[in-house]
Coordinates of C-alpha atoms and ligand atoms in Angstrom, one line a residue:
M1 CA 0.0 0.0 0.0
N2 CA 1.3 3.4 -1.0
I3 CA 0.7 6.3 1.4
I4 CA 1.5 9.9 0.6
V5 CA 1.9 12.0 3.8
I6 CA 1.6 15.7 3.5
N7 CA 3.0 17.6 6.5
A8 CA 1.6 21.1 6.2
A9 CA 3.0 22.4 9.5
P10 CA 5.3 25.4 9.0
R11 CA 7.5 24.2 11.9
M12 CA 8.0 21.0 10.0
E13 CA 10.2 18.4 11.8
A14 CA 10.4 20.7 14.9
G15 CA 6.7 20.7 15.5
N16 CA 4.1 18.7 17.4
T17 CA 2.4 17.7 14.2
Q18 CA 5.6 15.8 13.2
A19 CA 6.0 14.5 16.8
V20 CA 2.5 12.9 16.5
L21 CA 3.1 11.8 12.9
N22 CA 6.3 9.9 13.8
P23 CA 4.8 7.1 15.8
F24 CA 1.8 7.0 13.5
L25 CA 4.1 6.4 10.5
V26 CA 6.1 3.8 12.5
G27 CA 2.8 1.8 12.9
A28 CA 1.9 2.2 9.2
R29 CA 5.4 1.0 8.2
Q30 CA 5.2 -2.0 10.5
E31 CA 2.1 -3.1 8.5
G32 CA 4.1 -2.9 5.3
A33 CA 3.0 0.5 4.0
K34 CA 5.3 2.3 1.6
L35 CA 5.5 6.0 2.7
D36 CA 6.2 9.1 0.8
I37 CA 6.6 12.0 3.2
V38 CA 6.3 15.6 1.9
L39 CA 7.2 18.5 4.1
L40 CA 5.3 21.3 2.4
G41 CA 7.4 24.0 4.1
K42 CA 10.4 22.8 2.1
K43 CA 8.5 23.0 -1.2
K44 CA 7.7 25.8 -3.5
I45 CA 4.0 25.8 -3.9
N46 CA 2.5 28.9 -5.4
Q47 CA -1.1 29.9 -4.7
C48 CA -3.8 29.0 -7.2
L49 CA -4.5 32.0 -9.4
G50 CA -8.0 30.8 -10.2
C51 CA -7.2 31.3 -14.0
F52 CA -8.6 27.8 -15.0
T53 CA -5.7 27.4 -17.4
C54 CA -5.4 23.8 -16.0
Y55 CA -9.1 23.2 -17.0
A56 CA -9.0 24.1 -20.7
S57 CA -5.9 25.8 -22.2
T58 CA -3.4 23.2 -20.9
P59 CA -5.6 20.5 -19.4
G60 CA -4.1 19.0 -16.3
E61 CA -1.2 21.4 -16.3
C62 CA -0.8 24.5 -14.1
V63 CA 0.7 27.8 -15.2
H64 CA 3.0 27.8 -12.2
D65 CA 6.5 26.4 -12.4
D66 CA 7.0 25.0 -8.9
D67 CA 7.2 21.7 -6.9
M68 CA 3.5 20.8 -7.2
P69 CA 3.6 18.6 -10.4
A70 CA 6.1 16.2 -8.7
I71 CA 3.8 16.0 -5.7
V72 CA 0.8 15.5 -7.9
A73 CA 2.5 12.5 -9.6
K74 CA 3.1 11.0 -6.1
I75 CA -0.4 11.6 -5.0
S76 CA -1.8 10.0 -8.1
A77 CA 0.2 6.8 -7.4
A78 CA -0.9 6.6 -3.7
D79 CA -3.7 4.6 -2.2
I80 CA -4.1 6.9 0.8
M81 CA -3.3 10.5 1.3
I82 CA -2.6 11.7 4.9
L83 CA -3.1 15.4 5.4
A84 CA -1.3 16.5 8.5
T85 CA -1.9 20.0 9.7
P86 CA -2.0 21.7 13.1
V87 CA -5.1 23.8 13.9
Y88 CA -4.4 27.5 13.1
L89 CA -7.3 29.8 14.0
D90 CA -9.8 27.0 13.8
G91 CA -8.7 25.6 10.5
M92 CA -5.8 24.3 8.4
T93 CA -2.6 26.2 8.0
S94 CA -2.3 28.5 4.9
L95 CA 0.4 26.1 3.7
A96 CA -2.2 23.3 3.7
K97 CA -4.8 25.4 2.0
S98 CA -2.5 26.6 -0.7
F99 CA -1.7 22.9 -1.4
V100 CA -5.3 21.8 -1.3
D101 CA -6.4 24.6 -3.7
R102 CA -3.8 23.2 -6.2
L103 CA -5.5 19.8 -6.1
V104 CA -8.1 21.3 -8.5
I105 CA -5.7 19.9 -11.1
F106 CA -7.2 16.5 -10.5
L107 CA -10.6 17.7 -11.7
D108 CA -12.1 17.8 -15.1
P109 CA -14.0 21.1 -15.8
H110 CA -17.3 19.4 -16.7
F111 CA -20.1 19.0 -14.1
E112 CA -21.6 15.6 -13.5
Q113 CA -24.8 14.8 -11.6
T114 CA -24.6 12.6 -8.4
E115 CA -27.2 11.9 -5.8
N116 CA -25.4 14.5 -3.6
G117 CA -25.5 17.2 -6.2
L118 CA -23.1 18.3 -8.9
R119 CA -19.4 17.6 -9.0
H120 CA -16.5 17.5 -11.4
P121 CA -15.3 14.1 -12.7
L122 CA -11.7 13.2 -11.9
R123 CA -9.2 13.7 -14.7
M124 CA -6.6 11.4 -13.1
A125 CA -6.4 9.0 -10.2
F126 CA -6.7 10.5 -6.7
P127 CA -6.1 8.3 -3.6
K128 CA -9.2 6.3 -2.7
K129 CA -8.9 7.4 0.9
L130 CA -8.0 10.7 2.7
F131 CA -7.0 10.6 6.4
L132 CA -6.5 13.7 8.6
V133 CA -3.8 14.0 11.3
S134 CA -4.1 17.1 13.4
V135 CA -3.0 18.7 16.7
C136 CA -4.1 21.8 18.5
G137 CA -3.3 23.8 21.6
Y138 CA -6.7 24.0 23.3
P139 CA -8.2 21.0 25.1
G140 CA -11.3 19.4 23.7
L141 CA -12.1 17.6 20.4
S142 CA -14.5 20.3 19.4
N143 CA -11.6 22.5 18.4
F144 CA -11.1 20.3 15.4
D145 CA -14.8 20.5 14.2
P146 CA -14.3 23.1 11.4
L147 CA -11.1 21.3 10.2
V148 CA -12.7 17.9 10.2
L149 CA -15.8 19.1 8.3
H150 CA -13.6 20.9 5.8
T151 CA -11.4 17.8 5.2
Q152 CA -14.5 15.6 4.8
R153 CA -15.8 18.0 2.1
I154 CA -12.4 18.1 0.4
A155 CA -12.5 14.3 0.2
K156 CA -16.0 14.4 -1.3
N157 CA -14.9 17.0 -3.9
L158 CA -12.0 14.7 -4.9
H159 CA -14.0 11.5 -5.1
S160 CA -12.1 10.1 -2.1
Q161 CA -13.4 8.4 1.1
F162 CA -12.8 10.3 4.3
A163 CA -11.1 7.6 6.3
G164 CA -11.1 9.4 9.6
A165 CA -9.0 11.7 11.7
L166 CA -6.3 11.2 14.3
L167 CA -6.7 14.2 16.6
R168 CA -4.5 15.3 19.6
P169 CA -5.9 18.3 21.5
A170 CA -4.0 20.0 24.3
V171 CA -0.9 18.9 22.4
F172 CA 1.5 20.5 24.7
S173 CA 0.6 18.0 27.4
I174 CA 2.5 15.3 25.5
L175 CA 5.6 17.2 26.7
L176 CA 4.7 16.3 30.3
G177 CA 6.4 12.9 29.9
K178 CA 8.5 13.3 33.0
K179 CA 5.6 14.0 35.2
Y180 CA 3.1 11.5 33.6
P181 CA 5.3 8.9 31.8
D182 CA 2.6 6.3 31.7
R183 CA -0.1 8.6 30.4
V184 CA 2.2 10.0 27.6
K185 CA 3.4 6.5 26.7
N186 CA -0.2 5.4 26.5
V187 CA -1.0 8.1 24.0
M188 CA 2.1 7.6 21.9
D189 CA 1.5 3.8 21.8
A190 CA -2.1 4.4 20.7
I191 CA -0.8 6.7 17.9
R192 CA 1.4 3.9 16.7
I193 CA -1.4 1.4 16.9
A194 CA -3.6 3.9 14.9
G195 CA -1.1 4.0 12.1
A196 CA -1.0 0.2 12.0
E197 CA -4.9 0.0 12.0
L198 CA -5.2 2.4 9.2
V199 CA -3.1 0.2 6.9
R200 CA -4.5 -3.1 8.2
N201 CA -8.2 -2.1 8.4
G202 CA -8.5 1.0 6.2
G203 CA -9.5 3.0 9.3
V204 CA -8.8 3.5 13.0
S205 CA -11.0 2.2 15.7
E206 CA -13.0 4.5 18.0
Q207 CA -11.2 3.1 21.0
T208 CA -7.7 3.8 19.7
L209 CA -8.8 7.3 18.7
A210 CA -10.2 7.9 22.1
T211 CA -6.9 6.9 23.7
V212 CA -5.0 9.2 21.4
S213 CA -7.1 12.2 22.4
G214 CA -7.4 11.3 26.1
D215 CA -6.5 13.7 28.8
I216 CA -2.9 13.7 30.0
C217 CA -3.5 16.4 32.6
T218 CA -6.4 18.6 33.8
V219 CA -7.4 21.8 32.0
E220 CA -6.2 23.7 35.1
E221 CA -2.8 22.1 35.0
L222 CA -2.5 22.7 31.2
M223 CA -3.4 26.4 31.8
K224 CA -0.9 26.8 34.7
T225 CA 1.9 25.1 32.8
A226 CA 1.3 27.1 29.6
N227 CA 1.0 30.4 31.4
S228 CA 4.1 29.9 33.4
Y229 CA 6.0 28.9 30.3
W230 CA 4.9 32.1 28.5
D231 CA 5.6 34.2 31.6
K232 CA 9.2 32.9 31.6
E233 CA 9.5 33.5 27.8
L234 CA 8.2 37.1 28.2
A235 CA 10.5 37.7 31.2
S236 CA 13.6 36.5 29.2
Q237 CA 13.0 38.9 26.3
P238 CA 15.4 41.9 26.1
R239 CA 13.7 45.2 26.9
L240 CA 14.3 47.7 24.2
W241 CA 12.8 50.7 26.1
Ligands
FMN1 C1 -1.0 31.0 14.1 C2 -1.5 30.0 15.1 C3 -2.8 29.8 15.3 C4 -3.3 28.8 16.2 N1 -4.6 28.7 16.4 C5 -5.1 27.7 17.3 C6 -6.5 27.5 17.5 O1 -7.3 28.2 16.9 N2 -6.9 26.5 18.3 C7 -6.0 25.8 19.0 O2 -6.4 24.9 19.7 N3 -4.6 25.9 18.8 C8 -4.2 26.8 18.0 N4 -2.8 27.0 17.8 C9 -1.9 26.1 18.4 C10 -1.3 25.1 17.5 O3 -2.3 24.2 17.0 C11 -0.2 24.3 18.2 O4 0.8 25.3 18.6 C12 0.5 23.3 17.3 O5 1.4 22.6 18.1 C13 1.2 23.8 16.1 O6 1.7 22.8 15.3 P1 3.3 22.5 15.2 O7 3.8 22.3 16.7 O8 3.4 21.3 14.4 O9 3.9 23.7 14.6 C14 -2.3 28.0 16.9 C15 -1.0 28.2 16.7 C16 -0.6 29.2 15.8 C17 0.9 29.4 15.5

């Protein structure tokens, strides 16, 4: 099974998105998946101009000369696409959105009727499944609601099945490994199991997802830890006045 992994976090390898992706991809690899990992932050991906040149003048070809065609070829050869993005202001990062807009290259301009309304036919193969991996700072799964809905619609637009979402709220609590080693290990183990389940079963069980998003500390402790971190950061800044 070929999986293309799109990490759309601007902090790339240094970020929590990658910290969550790592065990997930270990689990997927253990089940025999072949992974292609794309760090969008290292790629040149220009914004869609909305010119529709790729629809008619040069069908399937964009006016931009950037890294997207090579990524499109990899996507087309994949069985599953994993979109990994942190929550930024209740949605995906702008890196992710610029990338997603460019996926219009997969669509033929004509409309076709389906039982769910009109859509465009695919002009080339798009992965049969789309899976979301996301992290966010606030506690509570509801912080992912707009992103999950958006990703479900993107899957529908691209004739792909939304295969679920691995979501880790209060992501900074995974840094409390010294204080809560068993709880953090439990979460990280569940993330690895989720990667294995996705490859083995085509989706991740509710039980595994619940363990991944489970509380590591209380909201009060999260708030206290975060506030004291930022107080220290603020105090260590040089005063220019
Ligand atoms: C510009 C920006 C906006 C953010 N907006 C939200 C938000 O709306 N809700 C939330 O829970 N976390 C939010 N966060 C926290 C991020 O989801 C969190 O810092 C995450 O770890 C970032 O991913 P990374 O570590 O891979 O860079 C935001 C962070 C940034 C930098």
